[in-house]
Coordinates of N, CA and C in Angstrom, one line a residue:
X943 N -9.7 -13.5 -13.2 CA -8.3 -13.6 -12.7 C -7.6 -12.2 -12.7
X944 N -6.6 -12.1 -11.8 CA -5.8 -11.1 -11.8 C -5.0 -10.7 -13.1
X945 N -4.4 -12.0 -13.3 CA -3.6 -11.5 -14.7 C -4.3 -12.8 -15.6
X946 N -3.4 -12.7 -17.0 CA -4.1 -13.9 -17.7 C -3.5 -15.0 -17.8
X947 N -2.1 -15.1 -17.1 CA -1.5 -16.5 -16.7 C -0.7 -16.7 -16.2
X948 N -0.5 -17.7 -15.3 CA 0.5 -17.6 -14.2 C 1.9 -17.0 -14.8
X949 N 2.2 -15.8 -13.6 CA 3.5 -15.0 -14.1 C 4.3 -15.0 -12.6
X950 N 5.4 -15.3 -12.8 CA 6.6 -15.2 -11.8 C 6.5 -14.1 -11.2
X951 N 6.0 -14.2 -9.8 CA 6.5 -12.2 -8.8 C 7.9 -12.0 -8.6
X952 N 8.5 -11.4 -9.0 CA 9.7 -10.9 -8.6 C 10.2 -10.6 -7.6
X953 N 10.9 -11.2 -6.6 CA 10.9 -10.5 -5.2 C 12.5 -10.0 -4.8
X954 N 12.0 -8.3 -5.3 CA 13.5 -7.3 -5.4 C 13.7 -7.0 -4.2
X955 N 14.5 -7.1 -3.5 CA 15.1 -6.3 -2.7 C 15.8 -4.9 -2.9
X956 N 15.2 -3.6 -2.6 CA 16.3 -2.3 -2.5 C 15.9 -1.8 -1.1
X957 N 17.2 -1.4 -1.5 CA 17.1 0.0 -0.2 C 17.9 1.2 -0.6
X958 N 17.4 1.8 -0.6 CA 17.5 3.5 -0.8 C 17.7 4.2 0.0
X959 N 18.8 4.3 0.7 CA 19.5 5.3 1.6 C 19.0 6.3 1.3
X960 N 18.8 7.1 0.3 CA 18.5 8.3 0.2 C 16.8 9.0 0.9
X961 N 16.4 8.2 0.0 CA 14.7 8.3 0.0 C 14.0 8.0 1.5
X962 N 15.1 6.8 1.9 CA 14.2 6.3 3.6 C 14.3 7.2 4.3
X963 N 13.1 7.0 5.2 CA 12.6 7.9 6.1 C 14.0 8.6 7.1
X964 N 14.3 6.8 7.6 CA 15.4 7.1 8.9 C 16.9 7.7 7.8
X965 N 16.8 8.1 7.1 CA 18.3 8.4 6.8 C 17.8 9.9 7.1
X966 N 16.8 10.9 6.9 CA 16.3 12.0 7.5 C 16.7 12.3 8.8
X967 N 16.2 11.4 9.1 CA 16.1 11.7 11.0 C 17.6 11.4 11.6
X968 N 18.2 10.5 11.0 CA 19.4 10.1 11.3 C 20.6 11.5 11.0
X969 N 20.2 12.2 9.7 CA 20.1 13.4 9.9 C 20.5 14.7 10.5
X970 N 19.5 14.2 11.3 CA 18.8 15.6 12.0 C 19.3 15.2 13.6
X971 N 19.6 14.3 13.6 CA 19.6 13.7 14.9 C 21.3 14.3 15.2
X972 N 22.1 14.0 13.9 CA 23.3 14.3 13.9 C 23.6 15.4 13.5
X973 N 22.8 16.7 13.2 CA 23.0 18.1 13.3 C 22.5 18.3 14.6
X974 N 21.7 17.9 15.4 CA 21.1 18.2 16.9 C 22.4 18.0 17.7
X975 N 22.6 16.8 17.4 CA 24.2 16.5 18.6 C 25.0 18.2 18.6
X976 N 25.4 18.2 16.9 CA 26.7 19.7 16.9 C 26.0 20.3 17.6
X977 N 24.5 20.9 16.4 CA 24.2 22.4 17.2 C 24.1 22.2 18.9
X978 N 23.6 21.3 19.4 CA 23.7 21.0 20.5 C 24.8 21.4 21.5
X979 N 26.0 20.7 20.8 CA 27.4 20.7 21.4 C 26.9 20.2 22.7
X980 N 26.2 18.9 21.8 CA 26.3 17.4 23.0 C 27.2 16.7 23.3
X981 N 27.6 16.7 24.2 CA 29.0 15.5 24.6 C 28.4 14.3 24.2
X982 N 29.6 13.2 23.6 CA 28.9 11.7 22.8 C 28.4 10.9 23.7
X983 N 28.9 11.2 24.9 CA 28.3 10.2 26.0 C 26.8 10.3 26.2
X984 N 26.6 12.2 26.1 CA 25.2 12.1 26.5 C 24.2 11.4 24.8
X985 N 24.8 11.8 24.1 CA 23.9 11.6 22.6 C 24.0 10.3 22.5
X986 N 24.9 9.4 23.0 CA 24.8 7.7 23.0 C 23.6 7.6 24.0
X987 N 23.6 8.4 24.9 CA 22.7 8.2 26.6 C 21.2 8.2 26.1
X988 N 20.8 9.0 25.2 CA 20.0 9.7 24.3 C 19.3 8.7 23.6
X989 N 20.0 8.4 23.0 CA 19.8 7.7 21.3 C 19.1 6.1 22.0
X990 N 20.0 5.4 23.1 CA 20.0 4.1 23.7 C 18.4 4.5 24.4
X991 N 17.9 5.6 25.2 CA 16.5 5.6 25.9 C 15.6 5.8 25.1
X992 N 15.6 6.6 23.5 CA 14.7 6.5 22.6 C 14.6 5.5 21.9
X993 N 15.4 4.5 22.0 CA 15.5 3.2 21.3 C 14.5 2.6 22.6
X994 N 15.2 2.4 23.6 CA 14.2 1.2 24.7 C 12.9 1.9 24.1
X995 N 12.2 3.4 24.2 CA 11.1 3.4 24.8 C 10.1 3.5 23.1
X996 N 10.6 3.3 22.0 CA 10.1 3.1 20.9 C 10.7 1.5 20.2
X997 N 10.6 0.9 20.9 CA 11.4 -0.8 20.9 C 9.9 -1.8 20.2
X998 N 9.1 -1.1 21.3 CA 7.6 -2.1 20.9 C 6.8 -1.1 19.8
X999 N 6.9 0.0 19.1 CA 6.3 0.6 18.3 C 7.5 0.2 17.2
X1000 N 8.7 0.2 16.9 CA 9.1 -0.8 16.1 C 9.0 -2.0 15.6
X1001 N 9.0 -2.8 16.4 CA 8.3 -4.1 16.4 C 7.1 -4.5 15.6
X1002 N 6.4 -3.6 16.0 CA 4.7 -3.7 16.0 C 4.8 -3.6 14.4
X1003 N 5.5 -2.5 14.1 CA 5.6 -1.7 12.7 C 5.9 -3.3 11.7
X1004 N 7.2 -3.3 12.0 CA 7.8 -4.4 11.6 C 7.3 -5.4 11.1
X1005 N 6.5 -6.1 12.1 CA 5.4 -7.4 11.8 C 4.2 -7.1 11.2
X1006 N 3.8 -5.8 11.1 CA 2.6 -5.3 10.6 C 3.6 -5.3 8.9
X1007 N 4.6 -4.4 8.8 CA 4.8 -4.8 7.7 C 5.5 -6.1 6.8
X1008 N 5.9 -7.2 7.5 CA 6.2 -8.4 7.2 C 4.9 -8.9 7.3
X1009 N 3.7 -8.6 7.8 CA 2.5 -9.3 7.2 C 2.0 -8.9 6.2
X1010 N 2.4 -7.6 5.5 CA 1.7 -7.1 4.3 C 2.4 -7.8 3.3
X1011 N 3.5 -7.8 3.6 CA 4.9 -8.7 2.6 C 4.4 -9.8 1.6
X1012 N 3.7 -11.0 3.6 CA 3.9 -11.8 3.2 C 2.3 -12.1 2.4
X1013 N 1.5 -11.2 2.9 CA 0.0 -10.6 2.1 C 0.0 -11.0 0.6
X1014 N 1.0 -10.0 0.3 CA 0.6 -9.4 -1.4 C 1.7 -10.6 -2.2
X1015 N 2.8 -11.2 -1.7 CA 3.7 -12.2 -2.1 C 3.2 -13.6 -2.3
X1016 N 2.3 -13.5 -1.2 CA 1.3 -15.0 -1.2 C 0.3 -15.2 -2.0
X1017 N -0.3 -13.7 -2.6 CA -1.6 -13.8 -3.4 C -2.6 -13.7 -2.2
X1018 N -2.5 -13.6 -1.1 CA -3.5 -13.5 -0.5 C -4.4 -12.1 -0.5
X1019 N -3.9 -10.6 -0.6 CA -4.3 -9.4 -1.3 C -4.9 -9.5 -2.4
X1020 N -4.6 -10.1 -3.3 CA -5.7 -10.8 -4.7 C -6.6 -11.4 -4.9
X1021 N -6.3 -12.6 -3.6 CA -7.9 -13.5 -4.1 C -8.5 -12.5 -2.9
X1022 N -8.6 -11.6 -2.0 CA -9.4 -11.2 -0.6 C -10.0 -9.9 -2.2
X1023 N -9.4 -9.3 -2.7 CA -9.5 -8.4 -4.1 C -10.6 -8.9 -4.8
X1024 N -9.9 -10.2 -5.1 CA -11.2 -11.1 -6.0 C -12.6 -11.0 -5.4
X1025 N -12.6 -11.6 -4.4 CA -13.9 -11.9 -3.8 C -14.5 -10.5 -3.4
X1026 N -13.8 -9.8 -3.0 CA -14.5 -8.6 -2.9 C -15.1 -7.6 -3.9
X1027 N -14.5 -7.6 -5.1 CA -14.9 -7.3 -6.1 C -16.1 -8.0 -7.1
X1028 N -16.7 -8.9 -5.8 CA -18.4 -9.7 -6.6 C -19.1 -8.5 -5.7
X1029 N -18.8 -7.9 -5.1 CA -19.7 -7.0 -4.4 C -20.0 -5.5 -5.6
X1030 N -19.3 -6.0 -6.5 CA -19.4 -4.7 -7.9 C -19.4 -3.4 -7.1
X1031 N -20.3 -2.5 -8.2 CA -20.2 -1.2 -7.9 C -20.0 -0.6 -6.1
X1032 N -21.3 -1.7 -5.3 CA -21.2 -1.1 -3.9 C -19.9 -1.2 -3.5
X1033 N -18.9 -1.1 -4.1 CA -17.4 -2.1 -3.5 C -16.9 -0.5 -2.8
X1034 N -17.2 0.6 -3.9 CA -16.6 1.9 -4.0 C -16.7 2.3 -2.7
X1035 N -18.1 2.2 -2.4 CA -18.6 2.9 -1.1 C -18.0 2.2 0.1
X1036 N -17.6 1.0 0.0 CA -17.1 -0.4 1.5 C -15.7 0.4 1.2
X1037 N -15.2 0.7 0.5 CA -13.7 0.7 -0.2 C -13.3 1.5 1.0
X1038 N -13.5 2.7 1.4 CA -12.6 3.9 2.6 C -12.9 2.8 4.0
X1039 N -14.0 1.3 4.2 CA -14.4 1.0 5.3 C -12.9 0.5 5.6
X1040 N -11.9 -0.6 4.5 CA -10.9 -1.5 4.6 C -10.1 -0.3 5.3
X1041 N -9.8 1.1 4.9 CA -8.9 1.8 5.5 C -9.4 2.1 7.1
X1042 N -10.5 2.6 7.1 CA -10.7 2.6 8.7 C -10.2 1.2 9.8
X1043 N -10.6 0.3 9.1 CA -10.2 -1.1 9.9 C -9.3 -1.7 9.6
X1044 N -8.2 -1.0 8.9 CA -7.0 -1.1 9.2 C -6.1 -0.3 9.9
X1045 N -6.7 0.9 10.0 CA -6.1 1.9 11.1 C -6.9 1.9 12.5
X1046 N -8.3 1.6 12.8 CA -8.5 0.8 13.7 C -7.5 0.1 14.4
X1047 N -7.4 -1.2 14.2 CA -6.3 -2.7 14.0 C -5.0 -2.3 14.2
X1048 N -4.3 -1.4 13.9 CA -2.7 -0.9 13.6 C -2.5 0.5 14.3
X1049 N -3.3 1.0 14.5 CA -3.0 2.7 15.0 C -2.3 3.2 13.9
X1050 N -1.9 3.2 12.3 CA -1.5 4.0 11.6 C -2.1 3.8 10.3
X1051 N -1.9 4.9 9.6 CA -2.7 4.8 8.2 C -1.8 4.4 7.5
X1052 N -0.1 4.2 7.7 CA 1.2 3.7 6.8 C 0.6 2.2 6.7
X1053 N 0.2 1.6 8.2 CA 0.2 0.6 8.2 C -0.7 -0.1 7.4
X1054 N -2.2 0.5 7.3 CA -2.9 0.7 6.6 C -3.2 0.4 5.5
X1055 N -2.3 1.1 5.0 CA -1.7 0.8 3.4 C -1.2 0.0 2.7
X1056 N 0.5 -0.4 3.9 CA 0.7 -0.8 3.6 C 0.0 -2.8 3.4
X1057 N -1.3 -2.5 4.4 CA -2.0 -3.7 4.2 C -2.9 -3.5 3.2
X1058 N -3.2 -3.1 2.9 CA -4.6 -2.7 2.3 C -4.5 -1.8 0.6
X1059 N -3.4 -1.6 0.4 CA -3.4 -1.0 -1.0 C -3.2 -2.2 -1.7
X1060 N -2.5 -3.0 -2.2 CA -2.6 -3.5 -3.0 C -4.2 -4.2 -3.0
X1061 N -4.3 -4.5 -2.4 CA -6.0 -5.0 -2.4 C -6.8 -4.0 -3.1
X1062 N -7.1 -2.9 -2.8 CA -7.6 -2.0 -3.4 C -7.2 -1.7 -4.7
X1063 N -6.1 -1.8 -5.1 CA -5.9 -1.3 -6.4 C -6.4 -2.5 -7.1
X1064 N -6.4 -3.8 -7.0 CA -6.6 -5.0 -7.7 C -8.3 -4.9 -7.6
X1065 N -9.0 -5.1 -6.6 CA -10.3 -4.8 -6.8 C -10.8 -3.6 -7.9
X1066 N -10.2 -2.4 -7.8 CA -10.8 -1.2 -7.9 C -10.5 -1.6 -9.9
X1067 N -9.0 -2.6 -9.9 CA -9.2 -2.9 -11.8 C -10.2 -3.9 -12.2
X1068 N -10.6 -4.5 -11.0 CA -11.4 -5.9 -11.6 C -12.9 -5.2 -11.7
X1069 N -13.2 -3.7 -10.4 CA -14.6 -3.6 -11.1 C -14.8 -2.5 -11.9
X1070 N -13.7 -2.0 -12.6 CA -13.4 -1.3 -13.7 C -13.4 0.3 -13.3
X1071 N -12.8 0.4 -12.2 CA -13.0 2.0 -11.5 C -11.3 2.7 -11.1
X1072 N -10.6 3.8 -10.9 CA -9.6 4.1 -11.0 C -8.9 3.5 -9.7
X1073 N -7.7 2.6 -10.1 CA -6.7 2.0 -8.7 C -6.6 3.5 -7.9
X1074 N -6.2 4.8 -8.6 CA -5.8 5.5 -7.8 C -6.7 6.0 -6.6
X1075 N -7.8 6.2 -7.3 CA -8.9 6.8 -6.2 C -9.5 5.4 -5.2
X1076 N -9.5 4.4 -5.4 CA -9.6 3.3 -4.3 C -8.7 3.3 -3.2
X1077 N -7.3 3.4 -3.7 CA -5.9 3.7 -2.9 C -6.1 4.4 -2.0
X1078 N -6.5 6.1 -2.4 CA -6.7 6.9 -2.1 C -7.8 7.1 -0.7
X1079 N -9.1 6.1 -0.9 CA -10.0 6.3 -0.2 C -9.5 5.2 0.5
X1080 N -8.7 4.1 0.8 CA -8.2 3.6 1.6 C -7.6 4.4 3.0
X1081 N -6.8 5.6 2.1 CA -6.0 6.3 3.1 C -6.9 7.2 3.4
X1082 N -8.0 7.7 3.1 CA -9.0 8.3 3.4 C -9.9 7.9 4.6
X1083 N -10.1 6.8 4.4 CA -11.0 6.3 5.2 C -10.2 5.9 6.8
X1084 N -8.7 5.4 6.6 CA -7.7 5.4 7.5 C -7.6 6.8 8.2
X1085 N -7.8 7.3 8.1 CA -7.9 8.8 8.6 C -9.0 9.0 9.9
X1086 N -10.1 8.6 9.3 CA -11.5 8.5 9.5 C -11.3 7.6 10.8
X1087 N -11.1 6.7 10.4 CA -10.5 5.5 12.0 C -9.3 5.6 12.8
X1088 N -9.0 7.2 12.3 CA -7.9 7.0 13.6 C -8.4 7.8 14.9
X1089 N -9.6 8.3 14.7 CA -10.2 8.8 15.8 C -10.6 8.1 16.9
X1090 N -10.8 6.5 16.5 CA -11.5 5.1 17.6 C -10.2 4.3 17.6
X1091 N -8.8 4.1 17.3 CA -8.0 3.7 17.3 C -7.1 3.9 19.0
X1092 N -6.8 2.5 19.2 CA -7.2 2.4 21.0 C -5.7 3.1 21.2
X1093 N -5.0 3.1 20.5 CA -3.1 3.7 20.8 C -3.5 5.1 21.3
X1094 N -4.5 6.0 19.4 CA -5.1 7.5 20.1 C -5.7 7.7 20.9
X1095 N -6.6 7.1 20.9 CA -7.7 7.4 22.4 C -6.7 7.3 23.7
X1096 N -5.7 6.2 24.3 CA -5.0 6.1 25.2 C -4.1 7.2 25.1
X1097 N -3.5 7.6 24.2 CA -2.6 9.2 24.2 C -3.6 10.4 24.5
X1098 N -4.3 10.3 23.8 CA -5.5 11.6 23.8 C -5.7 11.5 25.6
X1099 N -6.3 10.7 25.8 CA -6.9 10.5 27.2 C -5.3 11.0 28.8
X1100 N -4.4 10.1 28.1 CA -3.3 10.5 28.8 C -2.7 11.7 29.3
X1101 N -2.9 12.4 27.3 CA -2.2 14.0 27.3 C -2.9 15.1 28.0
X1102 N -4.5 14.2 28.3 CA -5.6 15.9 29.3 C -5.9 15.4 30.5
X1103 N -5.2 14.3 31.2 CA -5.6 13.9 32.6 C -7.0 13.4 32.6
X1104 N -6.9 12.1 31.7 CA -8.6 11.5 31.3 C -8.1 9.7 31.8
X1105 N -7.2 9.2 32.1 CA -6.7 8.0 31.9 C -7.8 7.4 33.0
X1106 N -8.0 6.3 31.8 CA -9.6 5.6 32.8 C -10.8 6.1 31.9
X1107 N -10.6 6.5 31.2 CA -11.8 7.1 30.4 C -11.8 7.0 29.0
X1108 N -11.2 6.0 28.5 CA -10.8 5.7 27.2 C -11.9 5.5 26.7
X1109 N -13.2 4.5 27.6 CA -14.4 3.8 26.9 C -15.1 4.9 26.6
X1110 N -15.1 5.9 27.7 CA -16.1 7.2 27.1 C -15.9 7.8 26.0
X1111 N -14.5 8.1 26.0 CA -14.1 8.8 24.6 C -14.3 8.0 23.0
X1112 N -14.2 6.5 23.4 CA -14.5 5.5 22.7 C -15.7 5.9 22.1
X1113 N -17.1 5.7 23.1 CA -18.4 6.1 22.6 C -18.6 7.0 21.7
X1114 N -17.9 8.3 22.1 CA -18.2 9.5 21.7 C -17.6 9.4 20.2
X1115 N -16.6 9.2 19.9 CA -15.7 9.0 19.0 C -16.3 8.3 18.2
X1116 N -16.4 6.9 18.1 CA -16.8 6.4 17.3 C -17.8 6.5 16.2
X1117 N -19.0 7.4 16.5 CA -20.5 7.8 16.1 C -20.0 8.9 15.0
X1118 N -18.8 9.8 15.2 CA -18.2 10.8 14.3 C -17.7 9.9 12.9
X1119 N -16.8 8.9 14.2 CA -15.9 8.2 13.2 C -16.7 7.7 11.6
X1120 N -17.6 6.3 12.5 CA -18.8 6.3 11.2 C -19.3 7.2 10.5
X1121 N -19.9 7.7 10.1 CA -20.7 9.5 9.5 C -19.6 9.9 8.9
X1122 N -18.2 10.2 9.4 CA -17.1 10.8 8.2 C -16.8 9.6 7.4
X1123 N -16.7 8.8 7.8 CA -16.5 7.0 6.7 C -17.4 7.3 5.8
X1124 N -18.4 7.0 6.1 CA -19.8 7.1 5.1 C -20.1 8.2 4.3
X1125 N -19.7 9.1 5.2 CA -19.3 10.4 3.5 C -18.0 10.4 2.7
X1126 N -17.0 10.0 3.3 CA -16.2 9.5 2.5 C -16.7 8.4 1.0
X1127 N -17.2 7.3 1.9 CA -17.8 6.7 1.0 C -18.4 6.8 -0.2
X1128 N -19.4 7.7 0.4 CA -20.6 8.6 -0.4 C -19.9 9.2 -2.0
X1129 N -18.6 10.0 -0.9 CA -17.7 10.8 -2.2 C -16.8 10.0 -3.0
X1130 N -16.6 8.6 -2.6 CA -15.7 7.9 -3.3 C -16.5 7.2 -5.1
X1131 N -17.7 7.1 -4.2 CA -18.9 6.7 -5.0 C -19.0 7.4 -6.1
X1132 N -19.6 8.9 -6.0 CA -19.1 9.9 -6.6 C -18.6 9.8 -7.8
X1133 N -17.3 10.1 -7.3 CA -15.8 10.2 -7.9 C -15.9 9.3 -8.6
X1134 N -16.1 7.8 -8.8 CA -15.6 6.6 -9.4 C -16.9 6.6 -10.8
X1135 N -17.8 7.0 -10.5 CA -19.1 6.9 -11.4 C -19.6 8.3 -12.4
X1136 N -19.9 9.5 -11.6 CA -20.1 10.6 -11.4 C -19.3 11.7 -11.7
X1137 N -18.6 11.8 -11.1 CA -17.8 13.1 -10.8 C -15.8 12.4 -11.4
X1138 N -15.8 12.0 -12.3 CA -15.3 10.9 -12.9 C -14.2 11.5 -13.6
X1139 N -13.9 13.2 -13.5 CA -13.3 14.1 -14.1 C -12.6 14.6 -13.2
X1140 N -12.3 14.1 -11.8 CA -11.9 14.3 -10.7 C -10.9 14.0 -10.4
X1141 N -10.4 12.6 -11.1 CA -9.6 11.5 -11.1 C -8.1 11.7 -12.0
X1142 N -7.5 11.9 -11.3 CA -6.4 12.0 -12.5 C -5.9 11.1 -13.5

């Protein structure tokens, strides 16, 4: 079991103006306007066309992270933890795979995470090895899969006048992608057994 008896999850709500991302940009957005000595019409003009054309990369974000929400709130991150964690030690080395195939699946390694960390850290206590470095080779391995991740390949392909050629870049890509996973792997293995002094 995860813990040793059923215990109530707390479900806090904050928000932290400070620390969030968008209060940055929001920002910066609003020193761009002065230094700019944008007229408000045009910076409303502005603000409204970067909203339409990042509308569905919001979205996407959004439900990717109201599924992680509803993931780790359900228990469903714990028992996928549980079961994974009969795979014992080999778990280390699969462990950077859940990050590649979540950035695969998402095009981001945030997203990534935020599906895939708590899973990792729950596995990584059940088979007695550091949460941090499982975490870690999640985002590691998320790295690794953003090279075959169809969002990049379609920008890559777009930004050098390749469009139509995604599958090739696909092939090519992929064969890297595996080989850096698997040394990842290799080094997560390592780390967790071995090299065990690594670990903070």
């Amino acid at each position: 079991p995860v813990v040793s008896e059923a215990t109530a999850y707390a479900a806090v709500f904050k928000f932290d103006w400070f620390s969030a991302t968008g209060t940055a940009i929001l920002f910066a957005a609003l020193l761009s306007i002065v230094w700019l000595k944008m007229k408000p019409s045009d910076a409303i003009s502005t603000f409204g066309s970067t909203l339409k054309e990042l509308a569905l990369p919001i979205y996407s974000i959004g439900m990717v992270l109201a599924f992680a929400f509803i993931s780790n709130y359900s228990g469903l991150s714990s028992t996928l933890a549980l079961a994974l964690a009969h795979t014992g030690h080999a778990f280390t080395f699969f462990s950077p795979f859940l990050g590649w195939l979540g950035v695969f699946l998402t095009g981001s390694d945030t997203s990534s995470n935020a599906l895939f960390a708590a899973l990792q850290a729950t596995a990584a206590q059940q088979i007695g090895v550091s949460d941090l470095l499982l975490v870690a080779a999640n985002t590691t391995g998320g790295v690794t899969g953003k090279m075959i991740s169809p969002q990049s390949i379609a920008i890559a392909c777009a930004a050098v006048g390749l469009v139509g050629k995604e599958s090739d870049l696909f092939r090519f890509t992929v064969k890297h992608s595996l080989i850096f996973t698997c040394i990842v792997g290799v080094i997560t293995t390592l780390q967790a057994y071995v090299l065990t002094w690594m670990i903070p």
